[in-house]
PDB file of C-alpha atoms in Angstrom:
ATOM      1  CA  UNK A   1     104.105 -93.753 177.891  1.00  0.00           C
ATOM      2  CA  UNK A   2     106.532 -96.844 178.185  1.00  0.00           C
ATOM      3  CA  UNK A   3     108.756 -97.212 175.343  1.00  0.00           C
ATOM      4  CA  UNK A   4     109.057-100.148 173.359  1.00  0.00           C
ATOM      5  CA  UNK A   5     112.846-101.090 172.941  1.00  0.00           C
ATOM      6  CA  UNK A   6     114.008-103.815 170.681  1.00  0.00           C
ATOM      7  CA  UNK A   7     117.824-104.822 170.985  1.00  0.00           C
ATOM      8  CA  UNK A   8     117.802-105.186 167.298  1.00  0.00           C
ATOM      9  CA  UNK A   9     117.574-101.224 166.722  1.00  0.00           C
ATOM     10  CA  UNK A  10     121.292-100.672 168.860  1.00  0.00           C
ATOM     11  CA  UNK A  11     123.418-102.789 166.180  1.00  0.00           C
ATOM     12  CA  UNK A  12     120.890-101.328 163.228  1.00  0.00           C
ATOM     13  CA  UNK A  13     122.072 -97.962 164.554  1.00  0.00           C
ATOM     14  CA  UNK A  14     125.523 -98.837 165.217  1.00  0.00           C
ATOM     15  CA  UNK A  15     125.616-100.377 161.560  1.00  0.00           C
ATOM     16  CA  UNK A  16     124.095 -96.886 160.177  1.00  0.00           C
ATOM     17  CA  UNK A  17     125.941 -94.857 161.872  1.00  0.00           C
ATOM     18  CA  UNK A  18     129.431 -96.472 161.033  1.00  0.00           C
ATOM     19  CA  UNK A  19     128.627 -96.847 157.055  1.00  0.00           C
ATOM     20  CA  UNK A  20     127.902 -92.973 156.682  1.00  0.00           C
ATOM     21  CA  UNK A  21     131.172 -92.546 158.768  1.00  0.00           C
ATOM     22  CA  UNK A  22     132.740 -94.256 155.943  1.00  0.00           C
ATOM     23  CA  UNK A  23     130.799 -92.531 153.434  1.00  0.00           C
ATOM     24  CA  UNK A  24     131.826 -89.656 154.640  1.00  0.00           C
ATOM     25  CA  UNK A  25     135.492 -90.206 154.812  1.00  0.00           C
ATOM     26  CA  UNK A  26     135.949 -92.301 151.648  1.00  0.00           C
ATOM     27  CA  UNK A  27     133.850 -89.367 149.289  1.00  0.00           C
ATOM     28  CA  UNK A  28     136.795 -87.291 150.653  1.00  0.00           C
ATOM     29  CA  UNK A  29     139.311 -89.008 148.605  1.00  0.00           C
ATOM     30  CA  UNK A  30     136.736 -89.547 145.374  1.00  0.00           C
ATOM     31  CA  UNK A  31     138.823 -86.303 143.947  1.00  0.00           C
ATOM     32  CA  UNK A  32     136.763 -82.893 143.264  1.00  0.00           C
ATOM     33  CA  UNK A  33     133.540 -84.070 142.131  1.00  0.00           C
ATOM     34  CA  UNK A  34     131.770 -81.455 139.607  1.00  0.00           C
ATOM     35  CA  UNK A  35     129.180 -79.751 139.539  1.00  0.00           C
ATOM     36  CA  UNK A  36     130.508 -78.937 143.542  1.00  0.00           C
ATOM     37  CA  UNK A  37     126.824 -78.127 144.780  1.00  0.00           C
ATOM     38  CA  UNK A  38     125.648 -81.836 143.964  1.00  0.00           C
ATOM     39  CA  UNK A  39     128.430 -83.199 146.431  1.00  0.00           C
ATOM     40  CA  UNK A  40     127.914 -81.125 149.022  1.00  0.00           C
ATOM     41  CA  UNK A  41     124.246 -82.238 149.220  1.00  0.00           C
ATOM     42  CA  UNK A  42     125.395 -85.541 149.565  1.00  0.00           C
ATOM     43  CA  UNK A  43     127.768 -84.653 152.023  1.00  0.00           C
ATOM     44  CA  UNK A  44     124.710 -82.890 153.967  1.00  0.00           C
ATOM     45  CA  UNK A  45     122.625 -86.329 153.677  1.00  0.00           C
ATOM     46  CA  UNK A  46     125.680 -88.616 155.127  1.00  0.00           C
ATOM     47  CA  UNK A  47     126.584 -85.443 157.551  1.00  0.00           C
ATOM     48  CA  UNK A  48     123.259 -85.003 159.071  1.00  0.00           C
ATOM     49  CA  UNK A  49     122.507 -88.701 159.152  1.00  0.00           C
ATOM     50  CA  UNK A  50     125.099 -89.505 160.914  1.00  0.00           C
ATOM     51  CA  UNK A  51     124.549 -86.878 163.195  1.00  0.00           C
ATOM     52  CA  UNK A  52     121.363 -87.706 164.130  1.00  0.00           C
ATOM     53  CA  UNK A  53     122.303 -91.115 164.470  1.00  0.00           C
ATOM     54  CA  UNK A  54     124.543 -90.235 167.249  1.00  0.00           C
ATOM     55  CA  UNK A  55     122.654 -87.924 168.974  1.00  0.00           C
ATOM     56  CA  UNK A  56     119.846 -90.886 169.207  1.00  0.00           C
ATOM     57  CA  UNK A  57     122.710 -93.484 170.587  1.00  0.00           C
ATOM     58  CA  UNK A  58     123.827 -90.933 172.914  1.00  0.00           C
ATOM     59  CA  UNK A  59     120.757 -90.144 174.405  1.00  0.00           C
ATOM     60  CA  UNK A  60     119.646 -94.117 174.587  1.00  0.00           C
ATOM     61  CA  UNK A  61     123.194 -94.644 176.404  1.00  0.00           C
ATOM     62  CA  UNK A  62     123.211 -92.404 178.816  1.00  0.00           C
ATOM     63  CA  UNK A  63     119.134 -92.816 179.588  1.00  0.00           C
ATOM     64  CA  UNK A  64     118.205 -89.331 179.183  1.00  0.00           C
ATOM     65  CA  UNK A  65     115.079 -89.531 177.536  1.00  0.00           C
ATOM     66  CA  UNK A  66     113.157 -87.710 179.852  1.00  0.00           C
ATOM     67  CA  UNK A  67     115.192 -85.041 179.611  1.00  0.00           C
ATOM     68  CA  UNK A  68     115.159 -84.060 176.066  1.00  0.00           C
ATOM     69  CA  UNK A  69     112.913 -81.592 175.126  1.00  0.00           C
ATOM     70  CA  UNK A  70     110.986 -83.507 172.597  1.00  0.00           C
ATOM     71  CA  UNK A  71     108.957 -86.779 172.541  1.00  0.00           C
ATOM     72  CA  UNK A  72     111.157 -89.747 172.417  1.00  0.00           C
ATOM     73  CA  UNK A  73     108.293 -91.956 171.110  1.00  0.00           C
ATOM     74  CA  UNK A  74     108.247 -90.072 168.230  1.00  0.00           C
ATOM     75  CA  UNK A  75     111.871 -88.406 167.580  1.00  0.00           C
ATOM     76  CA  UNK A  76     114.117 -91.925 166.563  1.00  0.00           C
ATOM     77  CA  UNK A  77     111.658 -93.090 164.134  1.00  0.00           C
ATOM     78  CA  UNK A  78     111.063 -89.670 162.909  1.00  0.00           C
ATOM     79  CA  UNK A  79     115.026 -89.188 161.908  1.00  0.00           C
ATOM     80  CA  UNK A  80     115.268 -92.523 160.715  1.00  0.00           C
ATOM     81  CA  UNK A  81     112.619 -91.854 158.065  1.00  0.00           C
ATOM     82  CA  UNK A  82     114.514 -88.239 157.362  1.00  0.00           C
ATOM     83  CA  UNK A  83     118.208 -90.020 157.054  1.00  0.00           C
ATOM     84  CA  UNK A  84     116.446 -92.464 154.701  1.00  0.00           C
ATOM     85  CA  UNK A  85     115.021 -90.535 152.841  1.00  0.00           C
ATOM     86  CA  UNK A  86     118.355 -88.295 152.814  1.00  0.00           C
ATOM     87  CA  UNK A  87     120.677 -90.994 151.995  1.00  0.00           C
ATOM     88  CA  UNK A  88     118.577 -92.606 149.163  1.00  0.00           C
ATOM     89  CA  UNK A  89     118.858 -89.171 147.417  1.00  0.00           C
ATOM     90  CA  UNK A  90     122.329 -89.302 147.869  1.00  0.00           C
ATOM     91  CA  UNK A  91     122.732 -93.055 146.864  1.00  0.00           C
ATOM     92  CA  UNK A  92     120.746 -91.708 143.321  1.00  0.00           C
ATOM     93  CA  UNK A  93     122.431 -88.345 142.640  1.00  0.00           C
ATOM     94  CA  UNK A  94     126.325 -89.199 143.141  1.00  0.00           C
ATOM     95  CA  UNK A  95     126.486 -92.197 140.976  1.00  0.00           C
ATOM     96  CA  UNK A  96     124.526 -90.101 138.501  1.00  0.00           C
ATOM     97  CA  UNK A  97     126.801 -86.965 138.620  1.00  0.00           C
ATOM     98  CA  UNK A  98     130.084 -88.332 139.225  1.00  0.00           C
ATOM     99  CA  UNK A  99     130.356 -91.732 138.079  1.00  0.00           C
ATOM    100  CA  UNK A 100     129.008 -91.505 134.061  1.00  0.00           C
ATOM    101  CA  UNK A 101     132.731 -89.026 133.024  1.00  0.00           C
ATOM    102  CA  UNK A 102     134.729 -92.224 130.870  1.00  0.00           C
ATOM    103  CA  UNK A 103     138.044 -89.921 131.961  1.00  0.00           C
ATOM    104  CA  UNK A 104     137.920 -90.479 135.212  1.00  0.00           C
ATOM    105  CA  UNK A 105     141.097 -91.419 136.993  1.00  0.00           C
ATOM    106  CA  UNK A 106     140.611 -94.957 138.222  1.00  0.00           C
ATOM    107  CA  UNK A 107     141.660 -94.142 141.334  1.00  0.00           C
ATOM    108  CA  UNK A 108     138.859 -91.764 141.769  1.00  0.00           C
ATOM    109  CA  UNK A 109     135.937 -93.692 140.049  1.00  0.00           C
ATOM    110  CA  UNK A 110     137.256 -96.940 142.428  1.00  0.00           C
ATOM    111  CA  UNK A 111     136.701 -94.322 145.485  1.00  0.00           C
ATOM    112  CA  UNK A 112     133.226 -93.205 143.820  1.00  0.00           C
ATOM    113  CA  UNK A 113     132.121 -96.872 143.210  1.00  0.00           C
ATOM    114  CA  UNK A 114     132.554 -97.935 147.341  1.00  0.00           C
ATOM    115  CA  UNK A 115     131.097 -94.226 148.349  1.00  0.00           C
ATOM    116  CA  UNK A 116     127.583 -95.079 145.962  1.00  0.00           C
ATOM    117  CA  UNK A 117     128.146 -98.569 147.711  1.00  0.00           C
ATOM    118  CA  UNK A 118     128.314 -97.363 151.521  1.00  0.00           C
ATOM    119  CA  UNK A 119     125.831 -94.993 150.932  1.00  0.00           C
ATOM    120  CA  UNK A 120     123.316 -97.877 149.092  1.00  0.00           C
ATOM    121  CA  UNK A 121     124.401 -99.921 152.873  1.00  0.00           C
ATOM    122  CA  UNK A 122     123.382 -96.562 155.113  1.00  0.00           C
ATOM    123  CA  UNK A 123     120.358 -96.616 153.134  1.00  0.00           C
ATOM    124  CA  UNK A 124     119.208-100.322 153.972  1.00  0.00           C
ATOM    125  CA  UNK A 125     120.083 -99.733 157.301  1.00  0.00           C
ATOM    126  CA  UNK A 126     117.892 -96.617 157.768  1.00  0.00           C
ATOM    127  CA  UNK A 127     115.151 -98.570 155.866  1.00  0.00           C
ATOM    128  CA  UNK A 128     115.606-101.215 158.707  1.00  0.00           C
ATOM    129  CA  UNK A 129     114.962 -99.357 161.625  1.00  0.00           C
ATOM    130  CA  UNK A 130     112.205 -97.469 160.457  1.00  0.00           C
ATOM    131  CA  UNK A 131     111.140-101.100 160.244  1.00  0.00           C
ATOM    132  CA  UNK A 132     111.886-102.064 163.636  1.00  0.00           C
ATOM    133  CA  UNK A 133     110.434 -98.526 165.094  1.00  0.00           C
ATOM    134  CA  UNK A 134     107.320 -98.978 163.575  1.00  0.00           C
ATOM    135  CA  UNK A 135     104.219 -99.955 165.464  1.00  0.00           C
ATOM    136  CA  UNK A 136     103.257-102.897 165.914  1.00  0.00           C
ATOM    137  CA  UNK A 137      99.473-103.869 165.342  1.00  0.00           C
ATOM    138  CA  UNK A 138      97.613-103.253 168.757  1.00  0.00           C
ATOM    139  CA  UNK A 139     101.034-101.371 170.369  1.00  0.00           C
ATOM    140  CA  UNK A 140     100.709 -98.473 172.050  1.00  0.00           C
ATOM    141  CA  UNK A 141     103.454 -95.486 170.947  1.00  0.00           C
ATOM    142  CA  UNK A 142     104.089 -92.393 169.040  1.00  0.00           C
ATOM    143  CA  UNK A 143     101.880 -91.188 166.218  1.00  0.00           C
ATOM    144  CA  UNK A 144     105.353 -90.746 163.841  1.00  0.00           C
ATOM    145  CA  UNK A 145     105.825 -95.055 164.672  1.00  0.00           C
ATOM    146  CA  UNK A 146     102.554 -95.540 163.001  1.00  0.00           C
ATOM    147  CA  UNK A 147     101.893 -95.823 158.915  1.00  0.00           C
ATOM    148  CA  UNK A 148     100.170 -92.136 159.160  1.00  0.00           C
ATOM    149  CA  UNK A 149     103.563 -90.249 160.389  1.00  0.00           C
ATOM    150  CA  UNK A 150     105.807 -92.367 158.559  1.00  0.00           C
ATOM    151  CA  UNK A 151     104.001 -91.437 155.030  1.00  0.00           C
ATOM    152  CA  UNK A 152     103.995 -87.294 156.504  1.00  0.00           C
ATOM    153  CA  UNK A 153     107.707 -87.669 156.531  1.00  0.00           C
ATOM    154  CA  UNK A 154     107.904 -89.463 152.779  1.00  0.00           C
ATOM    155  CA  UNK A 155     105.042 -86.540 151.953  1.00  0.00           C
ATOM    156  CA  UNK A 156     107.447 -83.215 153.407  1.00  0.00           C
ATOM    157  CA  UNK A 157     110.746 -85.225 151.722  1.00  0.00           C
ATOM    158  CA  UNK A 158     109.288 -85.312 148.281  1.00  0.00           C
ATOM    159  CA  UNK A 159     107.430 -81.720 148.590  1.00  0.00           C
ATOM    160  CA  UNK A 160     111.143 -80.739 149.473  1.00  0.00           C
ATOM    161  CA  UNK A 161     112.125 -82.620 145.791  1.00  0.00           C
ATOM    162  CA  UNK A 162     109.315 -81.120 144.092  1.00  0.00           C
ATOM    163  CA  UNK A 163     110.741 -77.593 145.081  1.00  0.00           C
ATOM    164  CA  UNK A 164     114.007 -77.885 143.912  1.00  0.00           C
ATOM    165  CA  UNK A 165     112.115 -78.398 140.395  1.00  0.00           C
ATOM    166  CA  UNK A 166     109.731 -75.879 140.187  1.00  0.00           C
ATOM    167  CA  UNK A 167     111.842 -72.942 140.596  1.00  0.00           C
ATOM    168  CA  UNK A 168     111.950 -71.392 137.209  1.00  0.00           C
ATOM    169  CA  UNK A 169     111.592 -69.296 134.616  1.00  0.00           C
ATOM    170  CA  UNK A 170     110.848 -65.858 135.206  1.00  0.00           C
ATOM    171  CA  UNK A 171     107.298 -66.395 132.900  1.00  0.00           C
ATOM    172  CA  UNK A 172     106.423 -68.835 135.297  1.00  0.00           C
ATOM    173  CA  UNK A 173     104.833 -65.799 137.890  1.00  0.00           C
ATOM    174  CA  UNK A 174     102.552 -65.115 135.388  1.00  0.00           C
ATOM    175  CA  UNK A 175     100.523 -68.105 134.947  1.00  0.00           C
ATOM    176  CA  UNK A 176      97.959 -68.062 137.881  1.00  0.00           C
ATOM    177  CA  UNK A 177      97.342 -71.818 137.108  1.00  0.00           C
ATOM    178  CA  UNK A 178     101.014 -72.620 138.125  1.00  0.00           C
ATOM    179  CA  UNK A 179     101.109 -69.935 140.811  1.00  0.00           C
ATOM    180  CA  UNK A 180      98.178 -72.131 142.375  1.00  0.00           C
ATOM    181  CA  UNK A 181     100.123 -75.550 142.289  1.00  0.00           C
ATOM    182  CA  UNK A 182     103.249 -73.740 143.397  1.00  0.00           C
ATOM    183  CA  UNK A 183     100.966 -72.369 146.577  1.00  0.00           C
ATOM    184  CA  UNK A 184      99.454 -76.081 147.061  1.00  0.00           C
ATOM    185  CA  UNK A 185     102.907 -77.403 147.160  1.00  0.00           C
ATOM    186  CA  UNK A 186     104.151 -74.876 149.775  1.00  0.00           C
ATOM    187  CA  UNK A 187     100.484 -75.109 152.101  1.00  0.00           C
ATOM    188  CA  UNK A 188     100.614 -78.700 151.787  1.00  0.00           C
ATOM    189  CA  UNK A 189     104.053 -78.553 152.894  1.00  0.00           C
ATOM    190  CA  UNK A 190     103.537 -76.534 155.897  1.00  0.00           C
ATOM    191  CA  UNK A 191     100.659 -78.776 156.868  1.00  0.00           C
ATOM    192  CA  UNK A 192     102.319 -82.079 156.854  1.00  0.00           C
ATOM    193  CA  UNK A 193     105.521 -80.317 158.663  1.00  0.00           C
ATOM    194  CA  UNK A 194     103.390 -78.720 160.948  1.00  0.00           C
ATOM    195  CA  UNK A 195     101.759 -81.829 162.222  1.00  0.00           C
ATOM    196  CA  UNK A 196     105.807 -84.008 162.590  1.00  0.00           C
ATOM    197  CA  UNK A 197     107.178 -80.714 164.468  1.00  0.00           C
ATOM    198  CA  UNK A 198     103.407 -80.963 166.321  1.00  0.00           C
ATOM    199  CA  UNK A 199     104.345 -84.591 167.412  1.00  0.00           C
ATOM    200  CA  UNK A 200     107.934 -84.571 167.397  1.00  0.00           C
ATOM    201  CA  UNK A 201     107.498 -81.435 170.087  1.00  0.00           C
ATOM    202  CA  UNK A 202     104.841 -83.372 172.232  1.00  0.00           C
ATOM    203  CA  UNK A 203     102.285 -80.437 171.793  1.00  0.00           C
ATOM    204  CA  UNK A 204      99.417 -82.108 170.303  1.00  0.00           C
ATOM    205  CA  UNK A 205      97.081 -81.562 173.632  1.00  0.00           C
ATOM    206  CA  UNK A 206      98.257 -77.763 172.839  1.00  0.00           C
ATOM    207  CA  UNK A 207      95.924 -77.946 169.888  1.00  0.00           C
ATOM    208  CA  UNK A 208      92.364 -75.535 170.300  1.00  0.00           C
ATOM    209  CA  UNK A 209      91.239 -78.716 169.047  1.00  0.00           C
ATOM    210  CA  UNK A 210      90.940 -82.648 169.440  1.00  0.00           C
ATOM    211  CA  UNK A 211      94.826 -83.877 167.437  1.00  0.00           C
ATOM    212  CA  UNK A 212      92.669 -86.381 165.731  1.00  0.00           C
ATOM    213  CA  UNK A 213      89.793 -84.048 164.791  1.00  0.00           C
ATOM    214  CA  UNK A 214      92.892 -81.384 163.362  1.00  0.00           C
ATOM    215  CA  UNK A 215      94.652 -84.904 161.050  1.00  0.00           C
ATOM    216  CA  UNK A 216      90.441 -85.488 159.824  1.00  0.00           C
ATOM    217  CA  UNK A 217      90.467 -81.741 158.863  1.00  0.00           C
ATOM    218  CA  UNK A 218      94.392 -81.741 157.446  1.00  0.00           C
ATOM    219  CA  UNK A 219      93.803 -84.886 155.600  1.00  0.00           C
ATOM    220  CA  UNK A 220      90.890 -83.863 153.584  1.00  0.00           C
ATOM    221  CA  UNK A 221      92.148 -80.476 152.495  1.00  0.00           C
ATOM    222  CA  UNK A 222      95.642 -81.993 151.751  1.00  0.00           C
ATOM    223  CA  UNK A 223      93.777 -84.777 149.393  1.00  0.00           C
ATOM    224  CA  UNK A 224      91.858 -82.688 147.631  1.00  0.00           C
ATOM    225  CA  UNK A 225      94.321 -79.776 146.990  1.00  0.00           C
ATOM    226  CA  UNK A 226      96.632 -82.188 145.661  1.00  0.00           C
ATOM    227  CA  UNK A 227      93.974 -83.628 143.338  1.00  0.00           C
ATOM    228  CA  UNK A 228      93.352 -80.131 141.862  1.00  0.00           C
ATOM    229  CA  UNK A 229      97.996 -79.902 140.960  1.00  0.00           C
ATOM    230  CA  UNK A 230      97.698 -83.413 139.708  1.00  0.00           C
ATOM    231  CA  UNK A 231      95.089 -82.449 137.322  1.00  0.00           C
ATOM    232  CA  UNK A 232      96.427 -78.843 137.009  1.00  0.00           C
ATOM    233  CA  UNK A 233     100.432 -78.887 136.837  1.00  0.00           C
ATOM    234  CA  UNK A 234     100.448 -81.300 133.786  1.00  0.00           C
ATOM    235  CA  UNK A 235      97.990 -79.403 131.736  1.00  0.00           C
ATOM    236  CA  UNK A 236      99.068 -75.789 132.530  1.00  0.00           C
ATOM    237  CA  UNK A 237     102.966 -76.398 132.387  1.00  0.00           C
ATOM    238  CA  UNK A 238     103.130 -78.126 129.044  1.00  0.00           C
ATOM    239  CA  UNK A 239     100.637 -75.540 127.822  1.00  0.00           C
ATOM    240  CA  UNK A 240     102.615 -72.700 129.145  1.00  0.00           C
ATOM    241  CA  UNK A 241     106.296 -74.623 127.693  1.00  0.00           C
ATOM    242  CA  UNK A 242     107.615 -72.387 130.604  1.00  0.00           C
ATOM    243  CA  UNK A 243     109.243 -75.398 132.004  1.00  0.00           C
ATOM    244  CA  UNK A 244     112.034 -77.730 130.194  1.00  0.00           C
ATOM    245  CA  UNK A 245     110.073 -80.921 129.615  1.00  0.00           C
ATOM    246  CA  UNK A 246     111.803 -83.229 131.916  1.00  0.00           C
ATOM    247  CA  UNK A 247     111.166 -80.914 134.868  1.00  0.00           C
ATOM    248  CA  UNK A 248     107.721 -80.722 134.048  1.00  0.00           C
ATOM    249  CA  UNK A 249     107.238 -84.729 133.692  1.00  0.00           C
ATOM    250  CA  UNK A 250     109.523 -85.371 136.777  1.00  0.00           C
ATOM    251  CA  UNK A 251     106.906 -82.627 139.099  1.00  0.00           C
ATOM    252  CA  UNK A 252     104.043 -84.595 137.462  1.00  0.00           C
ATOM    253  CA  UNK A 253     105.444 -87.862 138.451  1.00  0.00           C
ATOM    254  CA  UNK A 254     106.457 -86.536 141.726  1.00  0.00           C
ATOM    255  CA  UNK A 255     102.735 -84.433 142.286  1.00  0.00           C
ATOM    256  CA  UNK A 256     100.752 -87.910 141.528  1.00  0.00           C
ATOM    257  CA  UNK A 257     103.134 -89.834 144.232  1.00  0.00           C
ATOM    258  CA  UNK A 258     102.241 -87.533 146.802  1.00  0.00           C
ATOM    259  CA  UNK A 259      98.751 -87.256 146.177  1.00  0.00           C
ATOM    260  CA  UNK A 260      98.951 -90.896 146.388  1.00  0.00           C
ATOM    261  CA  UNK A 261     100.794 -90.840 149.544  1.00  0.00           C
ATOM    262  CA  UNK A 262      98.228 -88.206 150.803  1.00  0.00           C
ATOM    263  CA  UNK A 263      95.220 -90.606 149.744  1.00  0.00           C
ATOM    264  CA  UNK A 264      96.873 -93.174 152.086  1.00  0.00           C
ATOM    265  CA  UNK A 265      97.605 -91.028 154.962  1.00  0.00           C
ATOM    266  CA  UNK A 266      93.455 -90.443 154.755  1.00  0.00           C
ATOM    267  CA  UNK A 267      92.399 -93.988 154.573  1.00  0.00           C
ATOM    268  CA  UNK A 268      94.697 -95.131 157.268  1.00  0.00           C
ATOM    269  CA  UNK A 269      94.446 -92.029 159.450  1.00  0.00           C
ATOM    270  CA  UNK A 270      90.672 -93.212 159.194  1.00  0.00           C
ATOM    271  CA  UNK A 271      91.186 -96.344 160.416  1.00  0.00           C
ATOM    272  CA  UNK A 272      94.125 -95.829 163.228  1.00  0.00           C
ATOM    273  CA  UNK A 273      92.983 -96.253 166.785  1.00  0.00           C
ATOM    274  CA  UNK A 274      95.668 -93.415 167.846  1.00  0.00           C
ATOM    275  CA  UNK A 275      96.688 -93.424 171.960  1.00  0.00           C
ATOM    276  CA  UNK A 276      98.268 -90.714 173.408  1.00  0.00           C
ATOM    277  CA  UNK A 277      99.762 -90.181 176.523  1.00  0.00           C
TER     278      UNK A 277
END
């Protein structure tokens, strides 16, 4: 399959991978940000980012494309949407964490301020080349360039966020109604990751059957699995009070975006003419 390149994406890249380069350097001097675990997630976001950023350059530079192991139609965008995703969190959870103390040295909160402001930049500029990667209407590349695998990666990112608020109280294994939503959000999960590491991996002919006749089957299930949590999680966890009650409003919040997303990745999985190589 040809790729599409657009000189556009080189300085977008360039741009993204030199602000989390400062991010990265200037959080080092922001002092010794507490709680510690919160930092070092952000540190993760602008660390793998940036990684991945280079490894994509690299690769582009040296024209070795068709020598990686994976499919480079679908591997750029794919990252992009990850680092994105990665460095929005970020761009949310230090300012929230480590910017609100009215003690801080000024020094440090100055350092804080431009690391929430470099990180907000590597954000937009991940945001951008997912725009520039994506299909265009009537172009012929990668199933992660289209709407479909572009909403899979926003669907694993936010089952990922979901996670880190459902794990809870020890009552919590006893209510079978949560246990179920807690299984939805893990199958679910596995489904939509299966089908990026499926693409990403070039191994959709591998399939026993047709790729699109597997995304008909995956994006029926998904839909109306999620419908039964979206229903379920408010109703049971409020009823149960085993969850503080911001948790359980954020996972409701969270539950009905994804269902959303997963309505949308059926209607326009429906409607995409998908060509493989």
């Amino acid at each position: 399959m040809p790729l599409v390149f657009r000189p556009q994406l080189l300085w977008v890249r360039v741009l993204a991978l030199s602000l989390t380069c400062i991010t990265f350097n200037v959080n080092y001097h922001s002092g010794y940000p507490f709680p510690p675990e919160m930092n070092y997630w952000c540190i993760f976001c602008w660390a793998f980012s940036f990684t991945c950023t280079l490894l994509v350059l690299l690769v582009e530079f040296f024209g070795l494309q068709s020598h990686v192991l994976v499919s480079w139609a679908n591997f750029p965008i794919t990252v992009a949407c990850y680092a994105a995703l990665l460095c929005l969190s970020a761009s949310v959870i230090f300012p929230f964490y480590y910017l609100k103390n009215s003690n801080l040295d000024s020094n440090f909160r100055d350092y804080r301020i431009a690391t929430t402001v470099f990180s907000c930049l590597a954000t937009v500029m991940y945001m951008g080349e997912v725009c520039l990667s994506k299909a265009r209407p009537g172009e012929v590349t990668g199933y992660m360039a289209t709407t479909p695998g572009v909403l899979k990666v926003c669907q694993t990112f936010i089952a990922c966020v979901i996670f880190s608020f459902v794990t809870s109280p020890v009552s919590y294994d006893y209510h079978l109604e949560l246990n179920w939503c807690k299984a939805v959000y893990g199958i679910c999960f596995i489904l939509s990751m299966a089908v990026v590491m499926i693409c990403v991996g070039d191994c959709s002919g591998d399939l026993p059957i047709s790729f699109s006749k597997f995304l008909s089957i995956y994006g029926l299930l998904t839909v109306l699995m999620y419908l039964s949590v979206t229903v379920l999680w408010p109703v049971y966890a409020d009823k149960y009070r085993s969850y503080k009650r911001f948790n359980m409003i954020t996972v409701s919040v969270l539950t009905a975006v994804n269902f959303l997303l997963y309505v949308a990745d059926l209607v326009y999985s429906a409607r995409l003419v998908f060509v493989s190589s």
